[in-house]
XYZ file of C-alpha atoms in Angstrom:
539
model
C 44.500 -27.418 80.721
C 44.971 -30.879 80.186
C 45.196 -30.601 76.418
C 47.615 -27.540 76.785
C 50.109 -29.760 79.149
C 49.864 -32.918 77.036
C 50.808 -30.679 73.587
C 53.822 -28.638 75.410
C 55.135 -32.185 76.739
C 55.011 -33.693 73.626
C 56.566 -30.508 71.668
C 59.346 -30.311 74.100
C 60.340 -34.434 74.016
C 60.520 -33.751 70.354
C 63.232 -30.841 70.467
C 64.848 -32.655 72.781
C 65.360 -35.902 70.778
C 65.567 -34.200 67.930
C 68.351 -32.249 70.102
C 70.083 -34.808 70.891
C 70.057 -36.748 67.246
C 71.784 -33.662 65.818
C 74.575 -33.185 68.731
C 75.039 -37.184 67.473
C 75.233 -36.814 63.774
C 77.495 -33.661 63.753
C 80.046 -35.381 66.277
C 80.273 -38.135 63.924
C 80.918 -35.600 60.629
C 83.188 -33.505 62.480
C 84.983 -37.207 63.711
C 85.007 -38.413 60.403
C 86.594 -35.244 58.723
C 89.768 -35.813 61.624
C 89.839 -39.467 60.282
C 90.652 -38.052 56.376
C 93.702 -36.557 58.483
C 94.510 -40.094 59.993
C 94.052 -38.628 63.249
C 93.750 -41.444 66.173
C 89.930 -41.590 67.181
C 89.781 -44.783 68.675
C 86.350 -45.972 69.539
C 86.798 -45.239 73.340
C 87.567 -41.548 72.287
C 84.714 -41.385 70.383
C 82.104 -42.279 72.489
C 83.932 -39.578 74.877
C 83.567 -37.081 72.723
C 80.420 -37.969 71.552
C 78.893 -37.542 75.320
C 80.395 -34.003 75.707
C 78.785 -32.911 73.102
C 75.406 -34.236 73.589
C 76.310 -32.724 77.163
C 77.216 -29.067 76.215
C 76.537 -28.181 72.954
C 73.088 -30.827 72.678
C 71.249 -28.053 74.913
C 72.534 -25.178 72.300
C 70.651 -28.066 69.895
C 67.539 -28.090 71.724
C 67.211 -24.523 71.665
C 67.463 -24.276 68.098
C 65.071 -26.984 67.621
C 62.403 -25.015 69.585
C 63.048 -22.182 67.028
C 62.896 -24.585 64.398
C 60.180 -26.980 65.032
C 57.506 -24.357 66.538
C 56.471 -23.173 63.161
C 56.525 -26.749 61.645
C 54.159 -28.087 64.081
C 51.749 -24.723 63.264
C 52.470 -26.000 59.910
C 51.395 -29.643 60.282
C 48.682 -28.548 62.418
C 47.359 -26.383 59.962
C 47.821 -29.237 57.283
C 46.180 -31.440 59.504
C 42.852 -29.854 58.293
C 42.976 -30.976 54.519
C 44.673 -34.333 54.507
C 43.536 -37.984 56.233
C 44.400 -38.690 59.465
C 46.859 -41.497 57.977
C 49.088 -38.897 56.860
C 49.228 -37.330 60.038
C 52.925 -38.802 60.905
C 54.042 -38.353 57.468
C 53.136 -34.540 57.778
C 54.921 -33.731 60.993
C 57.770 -35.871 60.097
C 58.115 -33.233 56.880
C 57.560 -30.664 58.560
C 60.209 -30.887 60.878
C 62.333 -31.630 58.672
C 61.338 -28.707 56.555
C 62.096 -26.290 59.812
C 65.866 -27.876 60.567
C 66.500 -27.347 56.755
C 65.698 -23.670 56.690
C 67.394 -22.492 60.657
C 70.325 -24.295 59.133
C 70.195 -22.361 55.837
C 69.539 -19.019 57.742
C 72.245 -19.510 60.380
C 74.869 -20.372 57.690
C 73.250 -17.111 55.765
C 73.158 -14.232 58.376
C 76.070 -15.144 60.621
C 79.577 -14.608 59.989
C 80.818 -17.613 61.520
C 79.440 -20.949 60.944
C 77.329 -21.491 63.626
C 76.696 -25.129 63.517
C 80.126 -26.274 61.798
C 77.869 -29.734 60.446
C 75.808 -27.794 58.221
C 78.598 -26.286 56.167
C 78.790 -28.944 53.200
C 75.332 -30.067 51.472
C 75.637 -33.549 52.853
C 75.823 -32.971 56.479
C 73.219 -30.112 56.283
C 70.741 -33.161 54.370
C 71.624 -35.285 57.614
C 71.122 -32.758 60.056
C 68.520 -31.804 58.824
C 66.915 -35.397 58.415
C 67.024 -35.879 61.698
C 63.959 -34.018 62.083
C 61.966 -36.872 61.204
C 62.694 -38.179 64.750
C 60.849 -35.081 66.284
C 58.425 -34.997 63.868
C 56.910 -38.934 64.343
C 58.025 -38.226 68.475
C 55.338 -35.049 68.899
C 52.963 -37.358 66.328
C 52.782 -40.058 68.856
C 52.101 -38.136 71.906
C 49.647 -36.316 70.955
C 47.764 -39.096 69.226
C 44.144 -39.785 70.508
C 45.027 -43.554 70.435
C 47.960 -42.585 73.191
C 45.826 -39.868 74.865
C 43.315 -43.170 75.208
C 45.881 -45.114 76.763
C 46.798 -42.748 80.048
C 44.749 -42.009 82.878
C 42.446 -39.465 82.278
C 42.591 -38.095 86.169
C 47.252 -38.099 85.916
C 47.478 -36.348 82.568
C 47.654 -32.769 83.671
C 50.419 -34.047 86.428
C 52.212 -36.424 83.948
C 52.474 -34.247 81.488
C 53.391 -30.962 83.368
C 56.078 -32.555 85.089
C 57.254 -34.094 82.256
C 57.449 -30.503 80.669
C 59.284 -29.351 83.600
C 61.954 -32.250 83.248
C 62.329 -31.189 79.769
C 63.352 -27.328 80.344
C 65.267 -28.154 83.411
C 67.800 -31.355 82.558
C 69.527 -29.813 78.811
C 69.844 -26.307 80.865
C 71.634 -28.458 83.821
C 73.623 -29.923 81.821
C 74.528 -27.008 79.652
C 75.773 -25.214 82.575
C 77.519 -27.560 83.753
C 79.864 -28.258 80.860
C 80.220 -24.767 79.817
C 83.439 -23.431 80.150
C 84.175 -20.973 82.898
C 85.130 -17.415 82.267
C 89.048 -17.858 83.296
C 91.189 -15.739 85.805
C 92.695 -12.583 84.471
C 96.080 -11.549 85.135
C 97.014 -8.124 87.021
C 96.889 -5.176 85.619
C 100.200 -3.066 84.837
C 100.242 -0.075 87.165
C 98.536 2.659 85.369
C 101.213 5.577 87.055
C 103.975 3.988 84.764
C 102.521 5.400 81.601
C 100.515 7.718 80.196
C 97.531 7.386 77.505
C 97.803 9.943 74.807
C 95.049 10.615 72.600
C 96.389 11.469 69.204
C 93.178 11.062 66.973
C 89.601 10.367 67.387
C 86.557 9.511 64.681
C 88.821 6.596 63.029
C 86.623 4.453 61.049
C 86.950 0.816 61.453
C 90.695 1.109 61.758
C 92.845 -1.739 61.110
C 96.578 -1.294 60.916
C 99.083 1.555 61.159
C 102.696 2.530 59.818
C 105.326 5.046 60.577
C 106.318 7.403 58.042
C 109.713 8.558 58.607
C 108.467 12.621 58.425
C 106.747 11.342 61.895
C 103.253 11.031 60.452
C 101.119 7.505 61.223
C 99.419 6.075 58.438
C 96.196 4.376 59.439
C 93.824 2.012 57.046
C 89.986 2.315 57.398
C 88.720 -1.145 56.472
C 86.395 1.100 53.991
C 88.920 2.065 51.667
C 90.623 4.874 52.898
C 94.221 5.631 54.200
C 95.218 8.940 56.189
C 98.194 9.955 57.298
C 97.668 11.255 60.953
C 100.481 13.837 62.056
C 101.476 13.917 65.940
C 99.314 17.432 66.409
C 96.190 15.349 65.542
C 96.279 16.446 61.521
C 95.196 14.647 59.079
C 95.610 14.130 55.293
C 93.891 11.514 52.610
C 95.988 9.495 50.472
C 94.663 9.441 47.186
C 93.843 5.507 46.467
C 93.254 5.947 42.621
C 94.850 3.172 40.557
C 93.766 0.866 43.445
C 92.328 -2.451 42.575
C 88.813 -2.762 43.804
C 88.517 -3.730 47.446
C 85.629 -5.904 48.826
C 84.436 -4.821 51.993
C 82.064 -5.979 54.243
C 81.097 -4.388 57.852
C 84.341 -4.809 60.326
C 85.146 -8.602 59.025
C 87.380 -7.496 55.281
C 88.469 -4.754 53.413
C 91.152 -2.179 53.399
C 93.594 -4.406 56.136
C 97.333 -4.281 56.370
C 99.665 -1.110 55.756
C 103.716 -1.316 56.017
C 106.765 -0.071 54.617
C 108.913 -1.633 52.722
C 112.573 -2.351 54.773
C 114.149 0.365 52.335
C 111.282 2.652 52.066
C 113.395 5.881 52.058
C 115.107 4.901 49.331
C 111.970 2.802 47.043
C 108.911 4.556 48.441
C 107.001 1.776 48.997
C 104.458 0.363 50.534
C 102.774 -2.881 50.866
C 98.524 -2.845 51.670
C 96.478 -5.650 51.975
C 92.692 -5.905 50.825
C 89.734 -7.821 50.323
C 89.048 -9.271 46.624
C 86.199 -10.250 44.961
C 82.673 -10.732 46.466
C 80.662 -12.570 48.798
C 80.400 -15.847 47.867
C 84.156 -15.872 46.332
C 86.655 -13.453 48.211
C 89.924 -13.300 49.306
C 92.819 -11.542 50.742
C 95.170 -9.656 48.376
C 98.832 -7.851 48.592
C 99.361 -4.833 46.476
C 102.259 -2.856 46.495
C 102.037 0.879 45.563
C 104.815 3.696 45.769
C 104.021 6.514 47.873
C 103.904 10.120 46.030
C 103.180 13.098 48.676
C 99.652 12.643 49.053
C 98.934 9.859 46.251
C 99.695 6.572 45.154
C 101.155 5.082 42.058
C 102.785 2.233 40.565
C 100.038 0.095 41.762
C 101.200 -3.705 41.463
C 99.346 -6.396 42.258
C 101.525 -8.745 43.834
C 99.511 -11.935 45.228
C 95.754 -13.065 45.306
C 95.128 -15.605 47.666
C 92.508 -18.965 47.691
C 88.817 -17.511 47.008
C 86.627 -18.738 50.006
C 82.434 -18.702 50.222
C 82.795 -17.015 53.394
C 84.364 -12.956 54.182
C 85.301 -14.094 57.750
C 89.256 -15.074 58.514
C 91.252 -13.635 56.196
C 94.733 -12.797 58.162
C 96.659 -9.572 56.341
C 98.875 -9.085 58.569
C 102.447 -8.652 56.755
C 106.196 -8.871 58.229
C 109.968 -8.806 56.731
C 112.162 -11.132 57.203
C 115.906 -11.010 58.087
C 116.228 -12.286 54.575
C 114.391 -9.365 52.582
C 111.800 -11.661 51.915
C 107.806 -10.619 53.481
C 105.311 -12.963 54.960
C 101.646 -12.269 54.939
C 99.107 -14.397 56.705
C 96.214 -15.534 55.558
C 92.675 -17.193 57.454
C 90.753 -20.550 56.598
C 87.921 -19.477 55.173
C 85.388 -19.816 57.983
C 83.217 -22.236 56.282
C 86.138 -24.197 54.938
C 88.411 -24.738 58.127
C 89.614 -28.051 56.884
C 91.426 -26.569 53.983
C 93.625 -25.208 56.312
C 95.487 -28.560 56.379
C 95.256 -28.515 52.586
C 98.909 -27.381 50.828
C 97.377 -27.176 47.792
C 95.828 -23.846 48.484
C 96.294 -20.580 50.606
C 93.581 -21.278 52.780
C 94.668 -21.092 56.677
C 98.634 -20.348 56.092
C 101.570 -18.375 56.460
C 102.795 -17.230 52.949
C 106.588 -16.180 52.033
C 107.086 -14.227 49.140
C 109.874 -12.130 47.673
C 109.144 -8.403 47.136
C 108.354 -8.805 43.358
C 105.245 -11.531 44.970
C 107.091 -14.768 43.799
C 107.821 -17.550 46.096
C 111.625 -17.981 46.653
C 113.158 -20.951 45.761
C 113.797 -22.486 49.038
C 110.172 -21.774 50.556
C 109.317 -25.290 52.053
C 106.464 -26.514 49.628
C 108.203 -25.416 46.625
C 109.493 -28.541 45.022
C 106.569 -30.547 45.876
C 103.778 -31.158 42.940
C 100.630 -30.279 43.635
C 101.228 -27.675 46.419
C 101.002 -24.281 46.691
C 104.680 -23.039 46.562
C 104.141 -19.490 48.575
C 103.362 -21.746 51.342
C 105.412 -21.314 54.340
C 103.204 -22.893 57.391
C 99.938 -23.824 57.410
C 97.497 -25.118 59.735
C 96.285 -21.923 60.754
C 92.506 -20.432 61.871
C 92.953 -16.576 62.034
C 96.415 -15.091 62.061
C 96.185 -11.243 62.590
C 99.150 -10.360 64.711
C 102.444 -11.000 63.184
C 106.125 -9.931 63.995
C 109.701 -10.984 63.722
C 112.071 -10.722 66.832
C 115.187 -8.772 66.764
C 117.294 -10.354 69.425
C 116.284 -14.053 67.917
C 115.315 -13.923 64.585
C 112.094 -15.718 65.825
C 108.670 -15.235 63.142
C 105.766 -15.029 66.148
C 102.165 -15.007 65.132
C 99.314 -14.469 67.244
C 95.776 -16.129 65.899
C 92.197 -16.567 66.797
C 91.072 -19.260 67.673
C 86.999 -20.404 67.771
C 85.547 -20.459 71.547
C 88.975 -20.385 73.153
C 92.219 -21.826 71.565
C 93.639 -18.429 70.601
C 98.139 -18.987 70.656
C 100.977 -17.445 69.762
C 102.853 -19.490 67.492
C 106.758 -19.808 67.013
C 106.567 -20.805 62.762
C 109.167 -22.767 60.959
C 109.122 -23.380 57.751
C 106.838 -26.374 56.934
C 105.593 -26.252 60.052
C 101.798 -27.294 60.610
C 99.915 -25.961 63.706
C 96.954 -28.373 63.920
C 93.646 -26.493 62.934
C 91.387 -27.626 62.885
C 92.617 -31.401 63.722
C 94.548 -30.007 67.116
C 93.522 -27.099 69.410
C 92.397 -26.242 72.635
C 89.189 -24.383 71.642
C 85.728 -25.641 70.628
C 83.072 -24.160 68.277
C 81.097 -21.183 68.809
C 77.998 -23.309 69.621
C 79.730 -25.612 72.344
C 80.596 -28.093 70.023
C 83.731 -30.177 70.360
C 86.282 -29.069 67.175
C 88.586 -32.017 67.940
C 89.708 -33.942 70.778
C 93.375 -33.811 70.335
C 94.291 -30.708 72.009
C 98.516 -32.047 71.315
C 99.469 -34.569 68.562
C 102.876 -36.054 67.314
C 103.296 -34.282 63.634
C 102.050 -31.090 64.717
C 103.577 -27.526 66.431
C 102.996 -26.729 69.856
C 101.736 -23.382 70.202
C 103.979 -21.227 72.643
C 101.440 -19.911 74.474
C 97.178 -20.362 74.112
C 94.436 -18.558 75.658
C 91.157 -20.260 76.495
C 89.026 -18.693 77.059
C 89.642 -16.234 74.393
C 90.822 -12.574 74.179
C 90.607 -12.711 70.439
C 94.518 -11.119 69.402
C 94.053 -8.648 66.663
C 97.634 -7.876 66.458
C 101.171 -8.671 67.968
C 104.557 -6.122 68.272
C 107.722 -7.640 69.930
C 108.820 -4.120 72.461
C 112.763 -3.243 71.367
C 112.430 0.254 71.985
C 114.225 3.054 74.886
C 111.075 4.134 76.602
C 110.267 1.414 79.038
C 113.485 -0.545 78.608
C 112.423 -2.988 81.353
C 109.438 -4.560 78.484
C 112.305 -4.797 76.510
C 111.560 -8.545 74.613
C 108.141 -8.716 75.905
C 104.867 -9.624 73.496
C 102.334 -6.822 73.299
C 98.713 -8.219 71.897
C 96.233 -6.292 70.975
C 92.936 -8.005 72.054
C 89.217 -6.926 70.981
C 87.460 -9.798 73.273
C 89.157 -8.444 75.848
C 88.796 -5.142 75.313
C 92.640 -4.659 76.549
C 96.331 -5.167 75.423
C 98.455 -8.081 76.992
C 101.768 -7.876 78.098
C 103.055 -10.965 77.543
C 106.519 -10.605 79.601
C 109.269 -13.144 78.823
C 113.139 -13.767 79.915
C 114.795 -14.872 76.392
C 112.274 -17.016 74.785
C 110.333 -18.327 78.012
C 107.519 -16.721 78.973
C 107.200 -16.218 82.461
C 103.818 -13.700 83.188
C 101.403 -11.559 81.903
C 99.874 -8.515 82.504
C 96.923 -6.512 81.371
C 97.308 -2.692 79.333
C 94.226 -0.581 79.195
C 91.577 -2.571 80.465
C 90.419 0.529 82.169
C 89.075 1.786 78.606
C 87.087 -0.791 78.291
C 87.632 -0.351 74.323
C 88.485 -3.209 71.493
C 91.940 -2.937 70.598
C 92.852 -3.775 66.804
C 96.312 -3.025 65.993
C 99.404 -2.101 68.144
C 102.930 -0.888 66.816
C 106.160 0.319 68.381
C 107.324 3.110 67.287
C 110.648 4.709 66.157
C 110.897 6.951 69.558
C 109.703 3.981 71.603
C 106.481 4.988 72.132
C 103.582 2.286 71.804
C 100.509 3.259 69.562
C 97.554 0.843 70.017
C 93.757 1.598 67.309
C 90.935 0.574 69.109
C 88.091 -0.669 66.629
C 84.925 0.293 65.316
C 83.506 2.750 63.957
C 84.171 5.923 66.071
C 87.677 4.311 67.065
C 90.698 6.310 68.130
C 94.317 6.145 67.828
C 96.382 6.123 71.373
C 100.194 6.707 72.192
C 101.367 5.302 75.616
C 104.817 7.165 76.760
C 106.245 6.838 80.711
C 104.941 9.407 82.475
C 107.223 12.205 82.165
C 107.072 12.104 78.623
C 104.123 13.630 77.185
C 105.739 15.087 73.596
């Protein structure tokens, strides 16, 4: 009994130093990347931020560590056995250290998202990981004989069980106390002023649709395939031969964006959107093809973004503006978030291009060496709603952001919208992305949601069917598992209201179409596509 306390004391005080070292050492890399920005982190604001952190996302530490340092101390124990007892600290120190190295390398290798954003260059992943040494000499010392020696034989089973106790219960305090809370949602729009239509069901992974002026909706399968979906519930393959290769990969890339061009009836064509390359080095690419009954040709490759180590954020979403010119948004790479503040690449912007897939020659970066002359905002994390506003002119994006911090931005050309140096959301794992949730320099987003509904997609309403959501925002949201109605008078927002949330299904893509009717995907892999009309229109 005694010997069992003392060992789970002394294993828990190290994970929760070593705990708290890491929540320390990644505040200061993520700090020190917002400094290479010339961001204002003034000593005061860094000890701040350095607290939250060891506050909320130091527990998230602790529990990794537990993962982490369990099998090195069965490891050093085991050592233990055919080495001196002099190398006792030198073999728990390594072994720890050993443990961090490989839950970092596995986290950054099985999940999509970087799960402890410190990790992602070589360097910080060598200091977070070194950091086990502090856990490693901690659990050494406790569970020495010479310290066992030094306590009172008839206290250690109380000592050390409350100690254990202390342990579990202050990081799980403090964890839930700095979490952030769920949020309120906003009301519902009375169901009895539309009705849900189910035009298709077995879509799989759906992620964008297009209306064909014969009244058939063409739908992407993020596998590689494109049908044309009539209004009985039909459906016909277009043949994709002459198709670059696409990289896909579960529900995060592949086969994306579909739209017409502005004079399609006349050209035939149509713009898609795709994943490139593989897993270590993909991005997002823009093909144009012409549309021939039920096949492609005149496949053109028009742009190939930045190639990023990671398949998550990638954008696709595409829009025209008044000008005949498209846009096409593009992620940060996941792993490489900081590039998004880089003009030099593609990584975490908006793009302008002309219809051949050259930059015009008034796009913002264009006449400055060095940049990336597509480039028309950057700044970004996620875009994957985009649209253009008839009454104003206005370019709207929606985009994701990490654990909260999802907006809808207002772009103008040149215009940077913070990520990762501004935003209102922190890291998957609790983690503090920046302080500065405003800063002089950068674009205020219209509107932000924390905590986040993840917008998959974003239609401005114009149409004759429910002419009193005429100007309002409809998002698609897959966190949510709903569509937003995001109601405004001129540009102002003044409410929102909740589409759908009855289904309780992921929505991925929402489009008006020509009749005024509102088609909405949900996602996955048996997903369906929906048309909402006012009640007493059901054709």
């Amino acid at each position: 009994m005694k010997f069992s306390a003392r060992y789970i004391a002394a294993f828990l005080a190290a994970v929760v130093a070593t705990g708290a070292i890491v929540s320390l050492v990644q505040t200061q890399i993520v700090l020190g990347q917002l400094v290479e920005f010339d961001a204002p982190v003034t000593a005061s604001l860094r000890a701040w931020t350095t607290l939250e952190d060891l506050a909320r996302f130091g527990p998230v530490m602790v529990a990794i560590a537990i993962a982490a340092l369990l099998p090195a101390v069965l490891v050093g124990h085991g050592a233990m056995r055919a080495v001196p007892p002099a190398w006792r600290a030198a073999i728990f120190a390594a072994a720890s250290v050993g443990g961090l190295w490989i839950a970092f390398w596995l986290m950054r290798s099985v999940i999509p998202m970087p799960a402890i954003p410190g990790t992602r260059g070589p360097l910080g992943h060598l200091l977070m990981s070194l950091t086990g040494i502090v856990g490693g000499l901690l659990y050494t010392r406790l569970t020495s004989p010479a310290h066992r020696e030094q306590q009172a034989e008839a206290r250690l089973s109380w000592r050390y069980a409350t100690m254990a106790a202390a342990l579990v219960i202050v990081p799980a305090v403090s964890f839930f106390a700095m979490a952030p809370g769920a949020g309120d949602k906003p009301d519902g729009v009375d169901p009895a002023s539309y009705t849900v239509q189910t035009v298709f069901t077995g879509l799989n992974r759906p992620w964008s649709m297009a209306f064909l002026p014969d009244g058939r909706t063409l739908v992407t399968e993020m596998g590689g395939r494109l049908r044309a979906i009539a209004a009985d519930g039909t459906s016909l393959d277009i043949a994709l031969e002459g198709l670059p290769p696409i990289f896909q990969q579960g529900g995060v890339i592949g086969l994306m964006e579909v739209a017409l061009d502005p004079q399609f009836e006349q050209n035939g064509w149509l713009y898609l959107t795709m994943g490139y390359g593989e897993a270590g080095a993909n991005g997002t690419r823009l093909v144009r093809v012409r549309l021939a009954g039920d096949k492609i040709e005149d496949v053109r490759v028009l742009f190939s973004s930045t190639l990023k180590p990671r398949a998550g954020n990638n954008g696709g979403r595409i829009a025209f503006l008044g000008d005949g010119t498209l846009v096409l948004s593009l992620g940060d790479g996941s792993a490489r978030r900081e590039e998004a503040q880089n003009p030099a690449n593609h990584l975490g912007t908006v793009v302008r291009l002309d219809r051949e897939g050259k930059p015009p020659a008034d796009n913002p970066f264009m006449q400055q060496p060095g940049t990336a002359p597509e480039i028309y905002s950057l700044g970004h994390r996620n875009a994957q709603g985009i649209a253009v506003d008839p009454t104003t002119g206005d370019l709207l994006v929606t985009e994701h952001g990490a654990r909260g911090g999802d907006e809808i931005n207002r772009i103008v050309p040149g215009g940077n919208y913070g990520w990762p140096v501004v935003t209102g959301g922190i890291d998957y794992p609790f983690a503090r992305v920046t302080p500065f949730h405003r800063l002089e320099g950068y674009q205020d987003a219209v509107l932000e949601w924390t905590p986040s509904i993840a917008p998959a997609g974003l239609a401005v309403y114009d149409g004759a069917l429910f002419p009193e959501w005429r100007g309002d925002l409809l998002v698609p949201a897959l966190k949510e598992r709903a569509v937003r109605r995001v109601l405004r008078d001129g540009r102002r927002i003044v409410g929102q209201q909740l589409l759908l949330a009855d289904l309780n299904e992921r929505m991925r893509d929402l489009k008006v179409a020509p009749d005024g009717s509102i088609y909405i995907l949900t996602d996955g892999i048996d997903a369906k596509l929906l048309r909402l009309t006012p009640p007493s229109r059901n054709g």
